GROMACS .gro file of C-alpha atoms in nm:
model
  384
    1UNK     CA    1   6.540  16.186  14.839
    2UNK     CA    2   6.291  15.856  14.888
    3UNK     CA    3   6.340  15.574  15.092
    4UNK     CA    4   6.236  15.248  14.899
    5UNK     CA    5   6.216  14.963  15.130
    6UNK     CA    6   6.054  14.778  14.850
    7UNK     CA    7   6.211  14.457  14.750
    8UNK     CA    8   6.333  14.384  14.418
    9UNK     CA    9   6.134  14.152  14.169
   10UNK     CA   10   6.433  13.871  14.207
   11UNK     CA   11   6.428  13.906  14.615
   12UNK     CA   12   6.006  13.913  14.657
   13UNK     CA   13   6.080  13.624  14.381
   14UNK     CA   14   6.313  13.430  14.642
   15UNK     CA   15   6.077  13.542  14.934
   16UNK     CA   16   5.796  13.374  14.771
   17UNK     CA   17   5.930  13.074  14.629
   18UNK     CA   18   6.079  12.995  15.048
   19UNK     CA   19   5.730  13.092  15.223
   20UNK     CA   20   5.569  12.858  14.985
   21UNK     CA   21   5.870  12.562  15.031
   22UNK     CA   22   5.814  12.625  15.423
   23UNK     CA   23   5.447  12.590  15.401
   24UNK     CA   24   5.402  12.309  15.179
   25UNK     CA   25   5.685  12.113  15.283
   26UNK     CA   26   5.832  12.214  15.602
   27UNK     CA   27   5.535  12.267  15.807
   28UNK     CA   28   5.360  11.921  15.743
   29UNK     CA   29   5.670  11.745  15.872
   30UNK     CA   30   5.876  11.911  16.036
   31UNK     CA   31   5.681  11.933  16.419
   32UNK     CA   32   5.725  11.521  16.426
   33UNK     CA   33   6.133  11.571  16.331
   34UNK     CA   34   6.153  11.801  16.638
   35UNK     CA   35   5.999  11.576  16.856
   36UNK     CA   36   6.181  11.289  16.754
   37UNK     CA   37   6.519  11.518  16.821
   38UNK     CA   38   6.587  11.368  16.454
   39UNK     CA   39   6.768  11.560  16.114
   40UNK     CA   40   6.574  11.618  15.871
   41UNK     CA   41   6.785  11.518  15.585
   42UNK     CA   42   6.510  11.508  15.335
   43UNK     CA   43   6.401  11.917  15.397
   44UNK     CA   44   6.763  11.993  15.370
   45UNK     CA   45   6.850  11.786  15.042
   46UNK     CA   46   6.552  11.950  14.918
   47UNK     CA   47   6.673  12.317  14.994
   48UNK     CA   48   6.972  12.251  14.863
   49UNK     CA   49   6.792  12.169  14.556
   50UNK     CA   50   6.626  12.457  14.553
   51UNK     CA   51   6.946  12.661  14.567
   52UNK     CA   52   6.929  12.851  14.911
   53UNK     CA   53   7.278  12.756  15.030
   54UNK     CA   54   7.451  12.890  14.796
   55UNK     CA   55   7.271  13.152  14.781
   56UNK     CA   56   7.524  13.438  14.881
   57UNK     CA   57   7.801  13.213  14.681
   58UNK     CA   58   7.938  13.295  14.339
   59UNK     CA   59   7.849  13.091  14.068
   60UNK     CA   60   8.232  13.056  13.986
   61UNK     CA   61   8.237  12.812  14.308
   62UNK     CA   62   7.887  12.622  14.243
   63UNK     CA   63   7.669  12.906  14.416
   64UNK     CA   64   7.402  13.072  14.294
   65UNK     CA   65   7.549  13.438  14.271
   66UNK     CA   66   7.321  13.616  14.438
   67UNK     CA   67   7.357  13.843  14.794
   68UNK     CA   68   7.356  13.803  15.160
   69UNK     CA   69   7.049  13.965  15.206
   70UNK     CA   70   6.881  13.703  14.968
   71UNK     CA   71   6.997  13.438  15.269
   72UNK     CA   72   6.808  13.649  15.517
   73UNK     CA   73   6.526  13.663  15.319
   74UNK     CA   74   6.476  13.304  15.273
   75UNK     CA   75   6.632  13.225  15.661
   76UNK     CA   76   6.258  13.483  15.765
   77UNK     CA   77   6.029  13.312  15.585
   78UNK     CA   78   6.177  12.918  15.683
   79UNK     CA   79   6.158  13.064  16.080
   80UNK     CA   80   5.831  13.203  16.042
   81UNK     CA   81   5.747  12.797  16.026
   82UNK     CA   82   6.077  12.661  16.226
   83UNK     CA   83   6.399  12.786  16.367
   84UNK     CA   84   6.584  12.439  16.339
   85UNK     CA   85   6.594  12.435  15.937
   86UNK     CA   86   6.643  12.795  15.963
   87UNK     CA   87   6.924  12.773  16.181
   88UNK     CA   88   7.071  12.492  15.927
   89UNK     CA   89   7.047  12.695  15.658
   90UNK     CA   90   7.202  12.979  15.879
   91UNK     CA   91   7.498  12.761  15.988
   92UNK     CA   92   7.607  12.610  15.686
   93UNK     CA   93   7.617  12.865  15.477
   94UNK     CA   94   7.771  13.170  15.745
   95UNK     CA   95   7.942  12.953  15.993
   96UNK     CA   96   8.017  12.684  15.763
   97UNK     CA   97   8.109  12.805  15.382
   98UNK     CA   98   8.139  13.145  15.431
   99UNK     CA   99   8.453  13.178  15.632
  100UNK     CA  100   8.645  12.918  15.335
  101UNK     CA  101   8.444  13.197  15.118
  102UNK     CA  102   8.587  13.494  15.237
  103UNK     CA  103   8.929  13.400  15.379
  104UNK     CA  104   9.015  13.073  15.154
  105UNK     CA  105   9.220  13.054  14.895
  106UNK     CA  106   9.096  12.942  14.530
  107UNK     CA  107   9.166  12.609  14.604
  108UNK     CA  108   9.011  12.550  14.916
  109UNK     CA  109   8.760  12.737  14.760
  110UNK     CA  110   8.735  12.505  14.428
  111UNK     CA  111   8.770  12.167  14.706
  112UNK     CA  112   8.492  12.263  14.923
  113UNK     CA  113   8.238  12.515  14.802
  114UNK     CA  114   8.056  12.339  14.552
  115UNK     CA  115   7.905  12.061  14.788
  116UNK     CA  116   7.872  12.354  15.019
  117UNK     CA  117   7.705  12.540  14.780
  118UNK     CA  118   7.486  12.289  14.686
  119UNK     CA  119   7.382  12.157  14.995
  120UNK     CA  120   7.531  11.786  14.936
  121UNK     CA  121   7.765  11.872  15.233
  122UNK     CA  122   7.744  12.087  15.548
  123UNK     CA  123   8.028  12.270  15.694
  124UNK     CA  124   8.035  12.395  16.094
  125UNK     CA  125   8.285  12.662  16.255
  126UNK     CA  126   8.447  12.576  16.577
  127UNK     CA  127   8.510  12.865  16.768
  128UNK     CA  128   8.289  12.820  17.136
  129UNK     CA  129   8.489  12.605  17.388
  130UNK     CA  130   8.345  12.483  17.688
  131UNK     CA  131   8.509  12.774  17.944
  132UNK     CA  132   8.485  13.054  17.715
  133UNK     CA  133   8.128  13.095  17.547
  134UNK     CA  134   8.134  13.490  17.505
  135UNK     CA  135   8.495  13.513  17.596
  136UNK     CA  136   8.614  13.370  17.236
  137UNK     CA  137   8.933  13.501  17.336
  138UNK     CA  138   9.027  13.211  17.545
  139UNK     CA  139   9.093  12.970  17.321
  140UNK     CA  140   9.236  12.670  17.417
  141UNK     CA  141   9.286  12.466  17.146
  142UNK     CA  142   9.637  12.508  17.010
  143UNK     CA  143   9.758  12.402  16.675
  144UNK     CA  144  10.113  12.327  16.608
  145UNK     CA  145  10.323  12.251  16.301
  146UNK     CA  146  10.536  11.993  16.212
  147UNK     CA  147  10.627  11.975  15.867
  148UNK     CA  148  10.343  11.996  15.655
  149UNK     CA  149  10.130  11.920  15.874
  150UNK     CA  150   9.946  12.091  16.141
  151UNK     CA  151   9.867  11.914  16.503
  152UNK     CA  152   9.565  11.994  16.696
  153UNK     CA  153   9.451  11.954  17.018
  154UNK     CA  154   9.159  12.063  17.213
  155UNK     CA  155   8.794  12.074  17.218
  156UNK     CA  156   8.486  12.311  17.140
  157UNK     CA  157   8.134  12.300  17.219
  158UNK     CA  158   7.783  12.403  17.073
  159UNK     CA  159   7.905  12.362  16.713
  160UNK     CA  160   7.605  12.334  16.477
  161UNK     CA  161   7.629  12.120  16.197
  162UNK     CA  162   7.903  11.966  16.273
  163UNK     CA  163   7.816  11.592  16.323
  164UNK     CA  164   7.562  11.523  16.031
  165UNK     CA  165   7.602  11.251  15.777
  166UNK     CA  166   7.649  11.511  15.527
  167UNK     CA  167   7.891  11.733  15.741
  168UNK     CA  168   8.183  11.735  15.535
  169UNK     CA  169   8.455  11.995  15.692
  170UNK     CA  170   8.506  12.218  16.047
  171UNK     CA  171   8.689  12.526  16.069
  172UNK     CA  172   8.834  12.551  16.442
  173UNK     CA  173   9.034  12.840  16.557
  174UNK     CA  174   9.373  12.746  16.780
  175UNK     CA  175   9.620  12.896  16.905
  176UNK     CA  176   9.916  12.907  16.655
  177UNK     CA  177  10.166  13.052  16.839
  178UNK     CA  178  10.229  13.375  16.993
  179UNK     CA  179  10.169  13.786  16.931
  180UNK     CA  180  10.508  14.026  16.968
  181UNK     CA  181  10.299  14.196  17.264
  182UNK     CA  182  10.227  13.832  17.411
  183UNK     CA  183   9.881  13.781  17.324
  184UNK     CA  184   9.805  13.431  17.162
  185UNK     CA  185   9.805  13.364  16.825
  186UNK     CA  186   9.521  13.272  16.688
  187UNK     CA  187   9.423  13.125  16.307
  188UNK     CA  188   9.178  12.930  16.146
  189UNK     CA  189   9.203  12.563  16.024
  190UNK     CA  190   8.978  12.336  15.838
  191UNK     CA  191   8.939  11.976  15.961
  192UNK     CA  192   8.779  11.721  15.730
  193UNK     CA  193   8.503  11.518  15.867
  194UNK     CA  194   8.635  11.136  15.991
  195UNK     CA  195   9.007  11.303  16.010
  196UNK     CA  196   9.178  11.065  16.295
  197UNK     CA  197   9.140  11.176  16.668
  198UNK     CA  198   8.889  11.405  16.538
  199UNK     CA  199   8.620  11.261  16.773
  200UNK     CA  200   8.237  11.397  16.722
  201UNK     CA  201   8.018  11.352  17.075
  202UNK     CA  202   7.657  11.280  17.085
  203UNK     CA  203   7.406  11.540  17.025
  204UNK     CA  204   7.317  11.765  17.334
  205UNK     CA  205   6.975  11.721  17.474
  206UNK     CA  206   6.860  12.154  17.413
  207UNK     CA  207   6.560  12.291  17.483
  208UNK     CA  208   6.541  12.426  17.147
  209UNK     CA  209   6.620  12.382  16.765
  210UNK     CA  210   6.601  11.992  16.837
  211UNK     CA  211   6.587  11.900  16.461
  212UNK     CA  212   6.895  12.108  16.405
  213UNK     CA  213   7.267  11.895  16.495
  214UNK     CA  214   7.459  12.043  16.769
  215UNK     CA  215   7.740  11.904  16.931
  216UNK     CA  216   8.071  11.931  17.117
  217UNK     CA  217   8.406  11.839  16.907
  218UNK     CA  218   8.711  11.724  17.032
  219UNK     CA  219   9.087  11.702  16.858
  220UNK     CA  220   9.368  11.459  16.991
  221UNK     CA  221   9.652  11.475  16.777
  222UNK     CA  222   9.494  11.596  16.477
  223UNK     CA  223   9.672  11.612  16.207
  224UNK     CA  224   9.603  11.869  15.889
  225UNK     CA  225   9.764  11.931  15.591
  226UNK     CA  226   9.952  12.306  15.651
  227UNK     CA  227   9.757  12.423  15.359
  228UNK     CA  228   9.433  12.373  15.554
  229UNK     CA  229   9.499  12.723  15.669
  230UNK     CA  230   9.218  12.925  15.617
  231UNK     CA  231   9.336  13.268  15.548
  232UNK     CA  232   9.626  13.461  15.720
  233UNK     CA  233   9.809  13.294  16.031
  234UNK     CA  234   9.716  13.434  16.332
  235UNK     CA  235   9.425  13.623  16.137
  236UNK     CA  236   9.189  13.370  16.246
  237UNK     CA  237   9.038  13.553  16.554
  238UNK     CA  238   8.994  13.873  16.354
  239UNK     CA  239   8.830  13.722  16.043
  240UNK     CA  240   8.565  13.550  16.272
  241UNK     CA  241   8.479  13.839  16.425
  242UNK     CA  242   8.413  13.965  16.051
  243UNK     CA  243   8.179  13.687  15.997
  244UNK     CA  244   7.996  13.720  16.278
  245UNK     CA  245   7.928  14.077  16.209
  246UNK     CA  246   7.714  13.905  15.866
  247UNK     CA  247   7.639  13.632  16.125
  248UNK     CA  248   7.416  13.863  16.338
  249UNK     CA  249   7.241  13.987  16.077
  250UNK     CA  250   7.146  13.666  15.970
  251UNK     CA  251   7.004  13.559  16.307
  252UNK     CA  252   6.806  13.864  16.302
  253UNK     CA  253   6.661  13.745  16.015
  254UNK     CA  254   6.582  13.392  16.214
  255UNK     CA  255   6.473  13.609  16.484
  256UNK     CA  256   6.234  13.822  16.327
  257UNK     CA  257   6.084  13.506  16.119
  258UNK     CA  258   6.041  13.366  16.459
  259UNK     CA  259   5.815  13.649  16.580
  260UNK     CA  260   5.611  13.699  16.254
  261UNK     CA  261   5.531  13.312  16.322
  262UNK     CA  262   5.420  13.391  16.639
  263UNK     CA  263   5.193  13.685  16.477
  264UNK     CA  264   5.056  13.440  16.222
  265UNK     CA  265   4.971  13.152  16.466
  266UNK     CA  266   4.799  13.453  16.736
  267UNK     CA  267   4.566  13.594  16.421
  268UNK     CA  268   4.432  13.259  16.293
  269UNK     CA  269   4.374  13.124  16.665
  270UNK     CA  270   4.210  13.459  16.766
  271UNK     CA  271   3.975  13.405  16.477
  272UNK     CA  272   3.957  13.030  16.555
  273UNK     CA  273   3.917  13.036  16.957
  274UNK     CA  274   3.581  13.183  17.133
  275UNK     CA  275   3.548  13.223  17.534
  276UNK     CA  276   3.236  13.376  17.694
  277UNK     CA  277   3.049  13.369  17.324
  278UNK     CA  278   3.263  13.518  17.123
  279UNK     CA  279   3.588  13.481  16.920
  280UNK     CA  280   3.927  13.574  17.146
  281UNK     CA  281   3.957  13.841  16.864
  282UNK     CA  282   3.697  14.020  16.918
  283UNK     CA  283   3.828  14.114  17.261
  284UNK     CA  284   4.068  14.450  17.352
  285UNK     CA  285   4.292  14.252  17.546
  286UNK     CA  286   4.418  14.025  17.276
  287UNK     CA  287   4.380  14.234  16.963
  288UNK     CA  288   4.655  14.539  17.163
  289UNK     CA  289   4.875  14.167  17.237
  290UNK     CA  290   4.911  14.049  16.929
  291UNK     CA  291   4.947  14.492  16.779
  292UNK     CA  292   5.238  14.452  17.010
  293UNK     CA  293   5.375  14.161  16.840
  294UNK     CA  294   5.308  14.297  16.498
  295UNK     CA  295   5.520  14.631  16.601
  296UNK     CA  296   5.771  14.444  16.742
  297UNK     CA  297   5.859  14.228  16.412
  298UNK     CA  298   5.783  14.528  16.205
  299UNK     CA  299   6.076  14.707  16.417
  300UNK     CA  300   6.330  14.451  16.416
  301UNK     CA  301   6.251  14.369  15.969
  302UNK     CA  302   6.350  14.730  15.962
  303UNK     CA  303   6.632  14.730  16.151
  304UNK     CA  304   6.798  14.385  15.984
  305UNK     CA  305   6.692  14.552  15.651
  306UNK     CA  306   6.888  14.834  15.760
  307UNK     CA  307   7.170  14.654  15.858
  308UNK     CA  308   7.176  14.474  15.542
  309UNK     CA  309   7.217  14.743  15.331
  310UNK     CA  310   7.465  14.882  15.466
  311UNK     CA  311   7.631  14.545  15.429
  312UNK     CA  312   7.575  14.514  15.076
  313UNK     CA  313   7.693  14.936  14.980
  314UNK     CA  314   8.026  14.781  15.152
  315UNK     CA  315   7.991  15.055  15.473
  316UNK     CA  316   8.075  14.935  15.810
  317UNK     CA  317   7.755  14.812  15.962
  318UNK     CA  318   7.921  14.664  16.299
  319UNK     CA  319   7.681  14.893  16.507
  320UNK     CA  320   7.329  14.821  16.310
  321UNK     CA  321   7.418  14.440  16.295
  322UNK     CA  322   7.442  14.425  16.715
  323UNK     CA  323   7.124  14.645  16.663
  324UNK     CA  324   6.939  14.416  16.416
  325UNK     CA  325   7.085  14.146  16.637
  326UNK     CA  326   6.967  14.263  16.954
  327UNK     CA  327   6.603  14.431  16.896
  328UNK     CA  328   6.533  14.122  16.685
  329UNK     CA  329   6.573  13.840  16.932
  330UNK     CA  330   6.373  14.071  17.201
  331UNK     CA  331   6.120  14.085  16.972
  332UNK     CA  332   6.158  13.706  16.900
  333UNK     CA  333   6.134  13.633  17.281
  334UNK     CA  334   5.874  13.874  17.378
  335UNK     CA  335   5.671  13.733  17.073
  336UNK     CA  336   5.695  13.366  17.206
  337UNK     CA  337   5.564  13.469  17.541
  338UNK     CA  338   5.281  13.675  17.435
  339UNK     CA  339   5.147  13.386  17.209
  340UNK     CA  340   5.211  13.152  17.439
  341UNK     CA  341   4.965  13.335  17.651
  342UNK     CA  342   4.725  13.370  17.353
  343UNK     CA  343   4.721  13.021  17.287
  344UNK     CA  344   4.647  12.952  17.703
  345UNK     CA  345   4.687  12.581  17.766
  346UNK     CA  346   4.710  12.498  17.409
  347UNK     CA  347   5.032  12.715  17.370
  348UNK     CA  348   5.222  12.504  17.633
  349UNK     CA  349   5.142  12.169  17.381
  350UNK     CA  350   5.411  12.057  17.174
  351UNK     CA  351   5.156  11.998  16.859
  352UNK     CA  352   5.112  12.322  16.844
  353UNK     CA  353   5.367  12.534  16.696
  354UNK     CA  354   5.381  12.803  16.981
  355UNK     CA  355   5.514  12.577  17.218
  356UNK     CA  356   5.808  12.502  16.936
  357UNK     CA  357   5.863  12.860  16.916
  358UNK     CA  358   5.827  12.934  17.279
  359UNK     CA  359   6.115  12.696  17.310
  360UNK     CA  360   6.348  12.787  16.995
  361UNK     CA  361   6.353  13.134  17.133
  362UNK     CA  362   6.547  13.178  17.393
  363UNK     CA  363   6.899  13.056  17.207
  364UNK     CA  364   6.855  13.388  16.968
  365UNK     CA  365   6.918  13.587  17.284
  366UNK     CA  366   7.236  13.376  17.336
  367UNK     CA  367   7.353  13.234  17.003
  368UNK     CA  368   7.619  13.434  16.815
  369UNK     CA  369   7.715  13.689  17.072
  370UNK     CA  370   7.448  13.733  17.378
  371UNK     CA  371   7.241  14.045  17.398
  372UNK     CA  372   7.496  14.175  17.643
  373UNK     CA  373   7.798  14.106  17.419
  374UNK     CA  374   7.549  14.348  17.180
  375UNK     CA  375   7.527  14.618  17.448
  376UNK     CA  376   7.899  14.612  17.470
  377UNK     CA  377   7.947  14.660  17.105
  378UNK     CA  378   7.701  14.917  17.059
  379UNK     CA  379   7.835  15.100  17.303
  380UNK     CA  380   8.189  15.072  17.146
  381UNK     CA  381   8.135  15.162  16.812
  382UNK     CA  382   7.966  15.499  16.988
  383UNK     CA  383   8.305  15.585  17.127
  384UNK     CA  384   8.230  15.492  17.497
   0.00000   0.00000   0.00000
């Protein structure tokens, strides 16, 4: 038996074709869109040109039939340059198209996958409300139907993507009733974009990803078409949880693009910089800090690679995702600091990507289940 962790002419192809789109035309623009806390409309349009959010999606609904580990390939190479384009690619396609993807039926799927697919429109998933965070459990929101219709009311908080120009549809969870054993009852609606007392707040002032949209959402009255149901009733918790097992492995992908970029800005500086006569390179000191950085996204590739596979054979990979997930955005963090340090003053300027990285990396520790939430389902899946 061999172990090939060689990638396959059509994924290098994919791999290639993003580095070079996030070099070329990310790169050169992007630091001024962060700074300006401002969407960049124009990078997105372009990726959806180019394919990459529908890249997962069957070409039946406008996609571009490929796999999920094609996304994380692509969502590496765009963080290796910035995490807020990442993270928009990341959003809209696993928070925002994949749950109508998995879950819808063919007509929702038909409605609102092609734009999707295609990057013409974003979709967001509302599941975070302001006193829950990791406890997604205690929803608030409720949902109730009259008719044909269904009634929301409520509010979440940190949804991504879900107040562009382009955002087109969110899928909340509510509470739809109640479980035999008393627990609530929780499913999953969509909620077109401009639907009355659907009210959209300002964008939050982060410390990171501040070219990506983020934004509390709020529902008075809301009223849905019933068939705006996305998958079973009261399945909605359950198939979440389902997506954010792909989620995490996704953001490992972020998360590891995030600390290769931290490798590639320490190895040109170290060539670039000189103190006491010579170039930082040269020294012990920096070449073991930036060996440590290299081992660290070398560990966490292998460990979203492994994850990914184990996606894509159809075996549960609940365990290796919350691994991928967690070794990942330690390495992402740990990267940030070290060049950071590299960089000295330099790395705490905002021209200079390291400080946009040093920033951006702290939400992959929180983002999609915390590292703790990780530890907890780790542990699970070993029986404890």
């Amino acid at each position: 038996m061999t172990v090939d962790l060689t990638l396959s002419e059509e994924h290098e192809a994919l791999r290639a074709t993003v580095e070079e789109f996030a070099h070329k035309e990310v790169a050169p623009v992007i630091g001024e869109f962060y700074e300006r806390c401002e969407f960049p409309y124009e990078l997105v349009a372009k990726m959806g040109a180019m394919g990459l959010f529908g890249l997962p999606i069957s070409e039946e609904y406008g996609g571009m039939g490929g796999d999920y580990f094609a996304l994380c390939l692509a969502l590496e190479e765009l963080a290796r340059v910035d995490s807020s384009v990442a993270i928009t690619l990341e959003a809209g396609v696993s928070l925002g198209a994949m749950p109508i993807y998995r879950f819808g039926t063919d007509e929702q799927k038909r409605e609102w996958l092609p734009a999707l697919a295609a990057g013409e429109k974003l979709g967001a998933f509302g599941l975070t409300e302001p006193g829950g965070g990791s406890d997604a459990g205690a929803t608030r929101t409720t949902a109730r139907r009259e008719g044909d219709e269904w009634v929301i009311n409520g509010s979440k908080a940190f949804i991504t993507n879900s107040g562009t120009d382009i955002t087109s549809v969110v899928t909340v969870t509510a509470i739809t009733g109640e479980q035999p054993d008393g627990r609530k009852q929780i499913s999953a609606i969509m909620v077109p974009a401009g639907t009355p007392g659907f009210t959209v707040s300002q964008k939050y002032s982060k410390v990171g990803w501040s070219a990506s949209d983020t934004r509390e959402l709020f529902f008075d009255d809301v009223r849905v078409p019933a068939a705006n149901l996305v998958g079973e009733l009261g399945r909605g918790y359950a198939q979440f949880l389902s997506i954010l097992d792909e989620g995490r492995v996704a953001i490992a992908a972020v998360s590891v693009g995030l600390a290769q970029g931290c490798v590639d800005e320490s190895v040109r500086y170290a060539h670039e910089r000189s103190a006491f006569g010579n170039p930082i390179g040269s020294y012990q000191a920096i070449q073991f800090k930036i060996a440590d950085m290299e081992a660290r996204a070398h560990t966490a590739r292998l460990a979203y690679y492994g994850a990914a596979a184990k996606m894509l054979r159809g075996e549960p990979f609940k365990k290796e995702a919350a691994i991928a997930k967690l070794v990942a955005s330690n390495a992402a963090m740990d990267n940030a600091r070290d060049a950071t340090q590299i960089f000295g003053g330099y790395g705490f300027m905002n021209e200079y990507p390291v400080a946009r990285f040093y920033r951006d990396a702290k939400i992959l520790e929180i983002g999609e289940g915390t590292s703790e939430v990780q530890k907890m389902l780790i542990a699970r899946q070993l029986g404890l």
